[in-house]
C-alpha positions as a Python dict, from the first residue, in 0.01 Angstrom:
ca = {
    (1, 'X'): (0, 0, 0),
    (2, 'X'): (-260, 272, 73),
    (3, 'X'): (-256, 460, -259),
    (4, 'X'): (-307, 102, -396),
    (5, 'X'): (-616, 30, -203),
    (6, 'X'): (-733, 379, -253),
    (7, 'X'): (-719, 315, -612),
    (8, 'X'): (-898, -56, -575),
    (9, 'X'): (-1127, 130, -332),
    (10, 'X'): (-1212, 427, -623),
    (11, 'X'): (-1244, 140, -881),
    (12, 'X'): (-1522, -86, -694),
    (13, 'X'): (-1725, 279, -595),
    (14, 'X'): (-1735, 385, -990),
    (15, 'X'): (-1832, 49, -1057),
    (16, 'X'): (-2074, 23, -784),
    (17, 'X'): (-2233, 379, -880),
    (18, 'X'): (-2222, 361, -1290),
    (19, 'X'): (-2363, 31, -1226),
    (20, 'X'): (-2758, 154, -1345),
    (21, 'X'): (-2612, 340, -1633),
    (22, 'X'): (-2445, 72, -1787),
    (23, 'X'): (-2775, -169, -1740),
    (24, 'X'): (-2927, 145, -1881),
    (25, 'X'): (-2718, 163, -2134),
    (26, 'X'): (-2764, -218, -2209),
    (27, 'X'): (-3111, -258, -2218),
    (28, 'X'): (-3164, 102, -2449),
    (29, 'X'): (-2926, -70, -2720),
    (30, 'X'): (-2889, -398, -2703),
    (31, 'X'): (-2695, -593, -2970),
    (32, 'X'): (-2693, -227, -3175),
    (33, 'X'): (-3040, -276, -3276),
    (34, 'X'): (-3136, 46, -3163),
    (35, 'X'): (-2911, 214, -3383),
    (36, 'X'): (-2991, 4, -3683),
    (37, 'X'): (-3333, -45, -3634),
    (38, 'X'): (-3386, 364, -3600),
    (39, 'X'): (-3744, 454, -3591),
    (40, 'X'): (-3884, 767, -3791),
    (41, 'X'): (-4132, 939, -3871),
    (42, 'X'): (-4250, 1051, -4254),
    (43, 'X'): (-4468, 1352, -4344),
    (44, 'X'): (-4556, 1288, -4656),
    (45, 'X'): (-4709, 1577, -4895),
    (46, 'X'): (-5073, 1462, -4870),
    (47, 'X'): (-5093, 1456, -4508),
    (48, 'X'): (-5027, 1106, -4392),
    (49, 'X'): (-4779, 1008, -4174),
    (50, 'X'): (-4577, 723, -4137),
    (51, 'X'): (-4361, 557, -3803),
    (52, 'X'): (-4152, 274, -3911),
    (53, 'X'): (-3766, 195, -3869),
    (54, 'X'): (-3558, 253, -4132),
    (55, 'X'): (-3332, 9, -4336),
    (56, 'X'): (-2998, 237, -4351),
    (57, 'X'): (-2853, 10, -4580),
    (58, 'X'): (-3085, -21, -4873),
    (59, 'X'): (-3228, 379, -4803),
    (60, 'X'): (-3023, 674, -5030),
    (61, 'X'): (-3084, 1055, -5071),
    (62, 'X'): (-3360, 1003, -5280),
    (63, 'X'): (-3582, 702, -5161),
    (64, 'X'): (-3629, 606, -4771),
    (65, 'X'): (-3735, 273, -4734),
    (66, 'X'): (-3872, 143, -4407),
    (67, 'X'): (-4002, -130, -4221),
    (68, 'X'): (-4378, -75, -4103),
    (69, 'X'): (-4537, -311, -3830),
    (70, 'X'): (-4830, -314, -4039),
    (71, 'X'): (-4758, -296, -4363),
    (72, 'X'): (-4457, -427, -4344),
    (73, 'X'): (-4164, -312, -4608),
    (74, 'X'): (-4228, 62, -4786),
    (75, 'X'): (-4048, 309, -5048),
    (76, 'X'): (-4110, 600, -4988),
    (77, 'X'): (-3962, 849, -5256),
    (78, 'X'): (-3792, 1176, -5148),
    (79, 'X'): (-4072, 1346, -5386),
    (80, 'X'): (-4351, 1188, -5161),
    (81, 'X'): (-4198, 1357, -4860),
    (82, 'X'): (-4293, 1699, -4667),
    (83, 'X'): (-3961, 1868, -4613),
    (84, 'X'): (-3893, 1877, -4214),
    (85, 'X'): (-3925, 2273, -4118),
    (86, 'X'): (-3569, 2386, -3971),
    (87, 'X'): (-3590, 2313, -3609),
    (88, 'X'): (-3550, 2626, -3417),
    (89, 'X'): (-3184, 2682, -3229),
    (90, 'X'): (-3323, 2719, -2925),
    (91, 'X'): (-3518, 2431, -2678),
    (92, 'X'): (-3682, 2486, -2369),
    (93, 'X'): (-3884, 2356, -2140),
    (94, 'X'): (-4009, 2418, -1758),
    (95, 'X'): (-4204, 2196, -1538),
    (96, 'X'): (-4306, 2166, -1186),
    (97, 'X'): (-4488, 1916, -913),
    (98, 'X'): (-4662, 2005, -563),
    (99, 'X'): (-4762, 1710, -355),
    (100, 'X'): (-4953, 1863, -24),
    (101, 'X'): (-5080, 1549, 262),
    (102, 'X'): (-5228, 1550, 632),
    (103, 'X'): (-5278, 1262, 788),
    (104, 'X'): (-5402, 1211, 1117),
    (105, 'X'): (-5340, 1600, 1232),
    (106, 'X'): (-4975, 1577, 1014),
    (107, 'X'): (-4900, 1808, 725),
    (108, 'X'): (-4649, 1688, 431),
    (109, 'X'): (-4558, 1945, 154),
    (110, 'X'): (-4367, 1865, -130),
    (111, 'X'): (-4262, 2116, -407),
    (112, 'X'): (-4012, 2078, -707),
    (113, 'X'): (-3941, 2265, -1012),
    (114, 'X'): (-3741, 2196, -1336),
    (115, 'X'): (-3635, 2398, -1599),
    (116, 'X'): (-3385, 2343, -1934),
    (117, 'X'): (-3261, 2536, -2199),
    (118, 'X'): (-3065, 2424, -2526),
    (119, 'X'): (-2887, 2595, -2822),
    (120, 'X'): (-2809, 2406, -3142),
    (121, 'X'): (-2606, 2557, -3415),
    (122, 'X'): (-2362, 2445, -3668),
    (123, 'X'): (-2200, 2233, -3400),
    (124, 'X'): (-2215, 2445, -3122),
    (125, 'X'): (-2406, 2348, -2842),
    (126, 'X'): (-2461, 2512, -2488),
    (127, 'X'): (-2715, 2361, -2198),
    (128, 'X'): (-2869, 2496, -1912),
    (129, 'X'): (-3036, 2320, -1678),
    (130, 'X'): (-3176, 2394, -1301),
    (131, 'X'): (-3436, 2225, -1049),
    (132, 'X'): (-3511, 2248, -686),
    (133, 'X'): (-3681, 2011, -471),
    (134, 'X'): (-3815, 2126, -98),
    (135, 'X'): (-4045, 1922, 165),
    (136, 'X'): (-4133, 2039, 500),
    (137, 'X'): (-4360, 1813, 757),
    (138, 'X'): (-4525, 1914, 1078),
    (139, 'X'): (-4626, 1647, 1389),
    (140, 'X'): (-4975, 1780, 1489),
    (141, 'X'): (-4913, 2150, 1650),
    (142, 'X'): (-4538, 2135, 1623),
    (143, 'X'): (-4367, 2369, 1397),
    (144, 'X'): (-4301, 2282, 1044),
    (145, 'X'): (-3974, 2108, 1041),
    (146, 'X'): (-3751, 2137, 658),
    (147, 'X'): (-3671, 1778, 495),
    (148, 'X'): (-3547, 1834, 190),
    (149, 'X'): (-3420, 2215, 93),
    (150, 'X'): (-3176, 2160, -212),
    (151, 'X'): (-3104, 2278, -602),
    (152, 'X'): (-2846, 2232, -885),
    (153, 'X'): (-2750, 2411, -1201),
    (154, 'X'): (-2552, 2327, -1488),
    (155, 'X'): (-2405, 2474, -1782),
    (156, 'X'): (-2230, 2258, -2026),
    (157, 'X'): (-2064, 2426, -2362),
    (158, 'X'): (-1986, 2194, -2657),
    (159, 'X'): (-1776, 2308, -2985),
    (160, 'X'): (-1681, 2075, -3298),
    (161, 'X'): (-1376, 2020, -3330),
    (162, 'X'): (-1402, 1783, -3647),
    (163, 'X'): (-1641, 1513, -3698),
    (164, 'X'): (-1547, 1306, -3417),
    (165, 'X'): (-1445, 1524, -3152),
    (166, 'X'): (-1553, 1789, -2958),
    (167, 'X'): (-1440, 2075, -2686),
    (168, 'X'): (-1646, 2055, -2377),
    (169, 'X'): (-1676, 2270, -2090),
    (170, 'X'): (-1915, 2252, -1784),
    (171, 'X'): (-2012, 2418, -1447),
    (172, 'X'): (-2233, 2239, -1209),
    (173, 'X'): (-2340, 2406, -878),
    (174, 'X'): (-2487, 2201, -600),
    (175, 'X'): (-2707, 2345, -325),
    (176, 'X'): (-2831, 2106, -7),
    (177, 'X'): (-2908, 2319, 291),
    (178, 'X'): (-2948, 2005, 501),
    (179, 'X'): (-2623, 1901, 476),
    (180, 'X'): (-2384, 1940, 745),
    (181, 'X'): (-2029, 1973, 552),
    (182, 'X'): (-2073, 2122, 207),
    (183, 'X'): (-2420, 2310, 166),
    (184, 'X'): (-2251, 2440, -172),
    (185, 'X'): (-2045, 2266, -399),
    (186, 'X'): (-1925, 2375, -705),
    (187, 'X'): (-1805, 2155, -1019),
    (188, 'X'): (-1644, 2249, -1337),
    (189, 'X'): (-1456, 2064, -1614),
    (190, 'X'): (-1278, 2109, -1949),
    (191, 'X'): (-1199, 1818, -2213),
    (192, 'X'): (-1244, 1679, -2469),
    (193, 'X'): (-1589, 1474, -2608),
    (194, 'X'): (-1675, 1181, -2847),
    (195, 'X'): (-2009, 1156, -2985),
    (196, 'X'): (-2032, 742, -3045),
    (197, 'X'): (-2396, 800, -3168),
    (198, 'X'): (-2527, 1072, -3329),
    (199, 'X'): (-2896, 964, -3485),
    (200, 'X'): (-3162, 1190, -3528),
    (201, 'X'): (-3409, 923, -3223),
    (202, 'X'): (-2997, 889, -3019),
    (203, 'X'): (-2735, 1051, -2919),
    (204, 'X'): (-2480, 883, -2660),
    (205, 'X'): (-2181, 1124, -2605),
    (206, 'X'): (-1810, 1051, -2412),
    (207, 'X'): (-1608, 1332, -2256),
    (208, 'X'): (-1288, 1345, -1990),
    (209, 'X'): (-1086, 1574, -1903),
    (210, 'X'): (-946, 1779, -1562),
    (211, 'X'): (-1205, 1894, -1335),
    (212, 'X'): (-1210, 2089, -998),
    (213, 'X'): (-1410, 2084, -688),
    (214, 'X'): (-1466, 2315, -436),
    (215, 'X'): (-1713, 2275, -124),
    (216, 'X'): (-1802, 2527, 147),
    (217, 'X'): (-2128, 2593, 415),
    (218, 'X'): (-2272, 2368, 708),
    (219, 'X'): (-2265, 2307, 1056),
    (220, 'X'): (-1972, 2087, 1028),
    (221, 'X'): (-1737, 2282, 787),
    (222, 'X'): (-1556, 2433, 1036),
    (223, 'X'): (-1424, 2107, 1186),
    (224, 'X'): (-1442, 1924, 843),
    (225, 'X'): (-1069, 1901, 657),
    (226, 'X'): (-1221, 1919, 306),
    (227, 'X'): (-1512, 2162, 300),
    (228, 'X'): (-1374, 2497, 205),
    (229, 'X'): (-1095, 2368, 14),
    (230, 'X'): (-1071, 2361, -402),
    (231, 'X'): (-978, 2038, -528),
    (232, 'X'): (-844, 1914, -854),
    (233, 'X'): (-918, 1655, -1058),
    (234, 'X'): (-1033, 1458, -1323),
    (235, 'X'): (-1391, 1386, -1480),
    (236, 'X'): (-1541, 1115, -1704),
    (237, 'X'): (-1913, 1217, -1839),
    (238, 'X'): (-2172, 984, -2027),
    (239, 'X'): (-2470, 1158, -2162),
    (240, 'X'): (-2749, 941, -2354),
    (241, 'X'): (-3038, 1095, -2500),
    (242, 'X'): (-3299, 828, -2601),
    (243, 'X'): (-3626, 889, -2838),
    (244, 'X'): (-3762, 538, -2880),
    (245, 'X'): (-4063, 721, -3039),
    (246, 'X'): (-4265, 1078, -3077),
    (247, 'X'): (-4432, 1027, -2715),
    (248, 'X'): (-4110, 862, -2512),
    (249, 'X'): (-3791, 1064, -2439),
    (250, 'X'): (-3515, 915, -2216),
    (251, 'X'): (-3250, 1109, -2100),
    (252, 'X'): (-2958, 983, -1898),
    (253, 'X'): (-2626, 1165, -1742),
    (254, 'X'): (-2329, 1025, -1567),
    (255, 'X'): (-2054, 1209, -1414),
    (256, 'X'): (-1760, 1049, -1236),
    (257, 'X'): (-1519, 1260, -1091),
    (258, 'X'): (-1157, 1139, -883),
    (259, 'X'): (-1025, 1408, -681),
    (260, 'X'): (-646, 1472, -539),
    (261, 'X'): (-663, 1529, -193),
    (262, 'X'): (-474, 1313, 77),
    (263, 'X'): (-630, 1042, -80),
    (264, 'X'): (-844, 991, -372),
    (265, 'X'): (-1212, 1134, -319),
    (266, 'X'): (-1451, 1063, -580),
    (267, 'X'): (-1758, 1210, -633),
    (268, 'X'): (-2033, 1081, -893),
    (269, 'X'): (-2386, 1229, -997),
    (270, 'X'): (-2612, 1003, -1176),
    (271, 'X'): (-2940, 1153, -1307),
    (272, 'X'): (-3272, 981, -1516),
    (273, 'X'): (-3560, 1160, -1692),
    (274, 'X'): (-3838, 1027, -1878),
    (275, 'X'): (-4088, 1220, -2021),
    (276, 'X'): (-4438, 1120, -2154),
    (277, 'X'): (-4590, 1365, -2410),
    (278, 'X'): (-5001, 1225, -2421),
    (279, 'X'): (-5033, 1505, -2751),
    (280, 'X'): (-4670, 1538, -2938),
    (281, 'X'): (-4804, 1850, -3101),
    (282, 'X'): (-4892, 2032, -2754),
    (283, 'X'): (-4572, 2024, -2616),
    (284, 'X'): (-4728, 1873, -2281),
    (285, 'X'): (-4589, 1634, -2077),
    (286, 'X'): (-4536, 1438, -1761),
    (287, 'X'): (-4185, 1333, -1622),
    (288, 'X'): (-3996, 1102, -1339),
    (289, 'X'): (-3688, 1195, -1246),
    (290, 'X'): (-3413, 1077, -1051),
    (291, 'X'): (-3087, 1190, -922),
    (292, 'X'): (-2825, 1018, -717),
    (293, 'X'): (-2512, 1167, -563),
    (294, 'X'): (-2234, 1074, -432),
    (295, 'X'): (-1952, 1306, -261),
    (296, 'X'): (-1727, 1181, -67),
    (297, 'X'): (-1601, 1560, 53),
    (298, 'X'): (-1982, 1629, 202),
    (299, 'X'): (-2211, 1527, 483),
    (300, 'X'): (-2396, 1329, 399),
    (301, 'X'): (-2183, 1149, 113),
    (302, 'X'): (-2532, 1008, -43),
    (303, 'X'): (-2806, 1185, -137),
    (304, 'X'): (-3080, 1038, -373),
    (305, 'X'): (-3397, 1228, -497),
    (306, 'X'): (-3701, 1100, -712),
    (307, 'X'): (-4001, 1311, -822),
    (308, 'X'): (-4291, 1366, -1078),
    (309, 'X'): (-4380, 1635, -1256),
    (310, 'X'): (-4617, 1841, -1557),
    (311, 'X'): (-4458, 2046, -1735),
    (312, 'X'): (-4438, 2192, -2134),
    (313, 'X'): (-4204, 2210, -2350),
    (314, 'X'): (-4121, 2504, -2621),
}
């Protein structure tokens, strides 16, 4: 009986925690409009440019037509059209927020930092990403006392395979000095992933495979059974990257990971960004992001950050 319930127990946690991606998920594409009803944007040779959503089906190499709010149905010839400039391989960006309050003789400062890095190439992909968040408070004349003292970084590999399917490997390191079991943790994964949508405004990719776990650092992992221990298991990963148009990007990541220890431990990260770029030619923007996480090897097992930030984009 207990590997049953610690299977039913797994099963209502993943549901519990993938729970916002899946509404995500839901309300980005509902019904497959979204991918039907793509919106672009047309250069055309004069200068103009044009956002409407494109009509796959009635659109070939050398005509686009499109749907305009305004104007309603257009054909726009490939001759009309300003070829796009190759994009460049590489795609970075760095941002950062500083919030700094007193209140009544108390002091509150907040700092966090993002930064990400991506390689496109003839179906190779490889991202880096990395942010740290820290807050520190002080009561009047008492010393300042840390809150929040924690960072991640992640590097994720992708190679084509064929059309549908690609290799994917991934390391994702974990730092919370406020924990008590676990200050570091350590992630990786290799499998295999399985790009459902692949349009120049979305791309929702699927990927599984084994993973490992390992977990060390606190005032507790001396007297905790799992931290300091490498654990394997397996991983499921949903990554949705969402342009509804040139000043909106949503980005969303889920990873679910069952480990086998004693009993199953599972462990799930769920992250959100949106960014808002005011000029899409400036490469200027503001975000909100969030990240929840779950481990059920660390103290505590729930951790859950949101922040703001400016950043740019290059």
């Amino acid at each position: 009986m207990a590997p049953v319930q610690g299977i039913l127990q797994l099963m209502a946690i993943h549901h519990a925690l993938a729970a916002p991606l899946f509404l995500a998920l839901f309300l980005t594409l509902p019904d497959g409009r979204a991918v039907k009803a793509e919106t672009i944007r047309l250069t055309l040779k004069n200068g103009d440019t044009i956002n409407a959503e494109l009509v796959p089906d009635e659109s070939t190499d050398e005509r686009k037509v499109v749907m305009h709010p305004q104007l309603g149905r257009l054909e726009v010839s490939r001759d009309a059209i300003r070829p796009e400039p190759t994009p460049p391989a590489w795609k970075s960006s760095i941002s950062a927020g500083v919030i700094g309050n007193n209140k009544d003789g108390n002091d509150d400062v907040t700092a966090t930092f993002a930064a990400t890095s991506t390689y496109k190439k003839d179906g190779d992909k490889l991202s880096l990403k990395g942010g740290y968040n820290y807050n520190t408070t002080r009561d009047g004349n008492e010393p300042f006392k840390v809150q929040t003292d924690k960072g991640s970084a992640t590097v994720r590999y992708d190679r084509r395979l064929s059309r549908g399917i690609s290799l994917v490997t991934f390391a994702d390191y974990h730092y919370n000095a406020t924990n008590e079991a676990s200050v570091n943790t350590v992630k990786g994964a290799v499998g295999l992933g399985v790009p459902l949508i692949n349009t120049p405004s979305t791309q929702l990719t699927l990927s599984f495979g084994p993973s490992f776990q390992w977990g060390n650092g606190g005032s507790d992992c001396d007297t905790d059974s799992a931290c300091g221990r490498t654990y394997p298991g397996a991983s499921f990963t949903t990554e949705l990257d969402w342009t509804p148009n040139p000043s909106f990007r949503i980005s969303l990541d889920n990873n679910f990971s069952a480990l086998a220890a004693s009993e199953l431990k599972p462990t799930n990260s769920f992250g959100a960004t949106i960014k808002y770029f005011p000029s899409i030619t400036s490469g200027m923007f503001t975000s909100l992001q969030f990240l929840s996480t779950y481990n059920s090897i660390a103290k505590p097992e729930i951790d859950n950050t949101v922040n703001g930030q400016v950043g740019i984009e290059f």
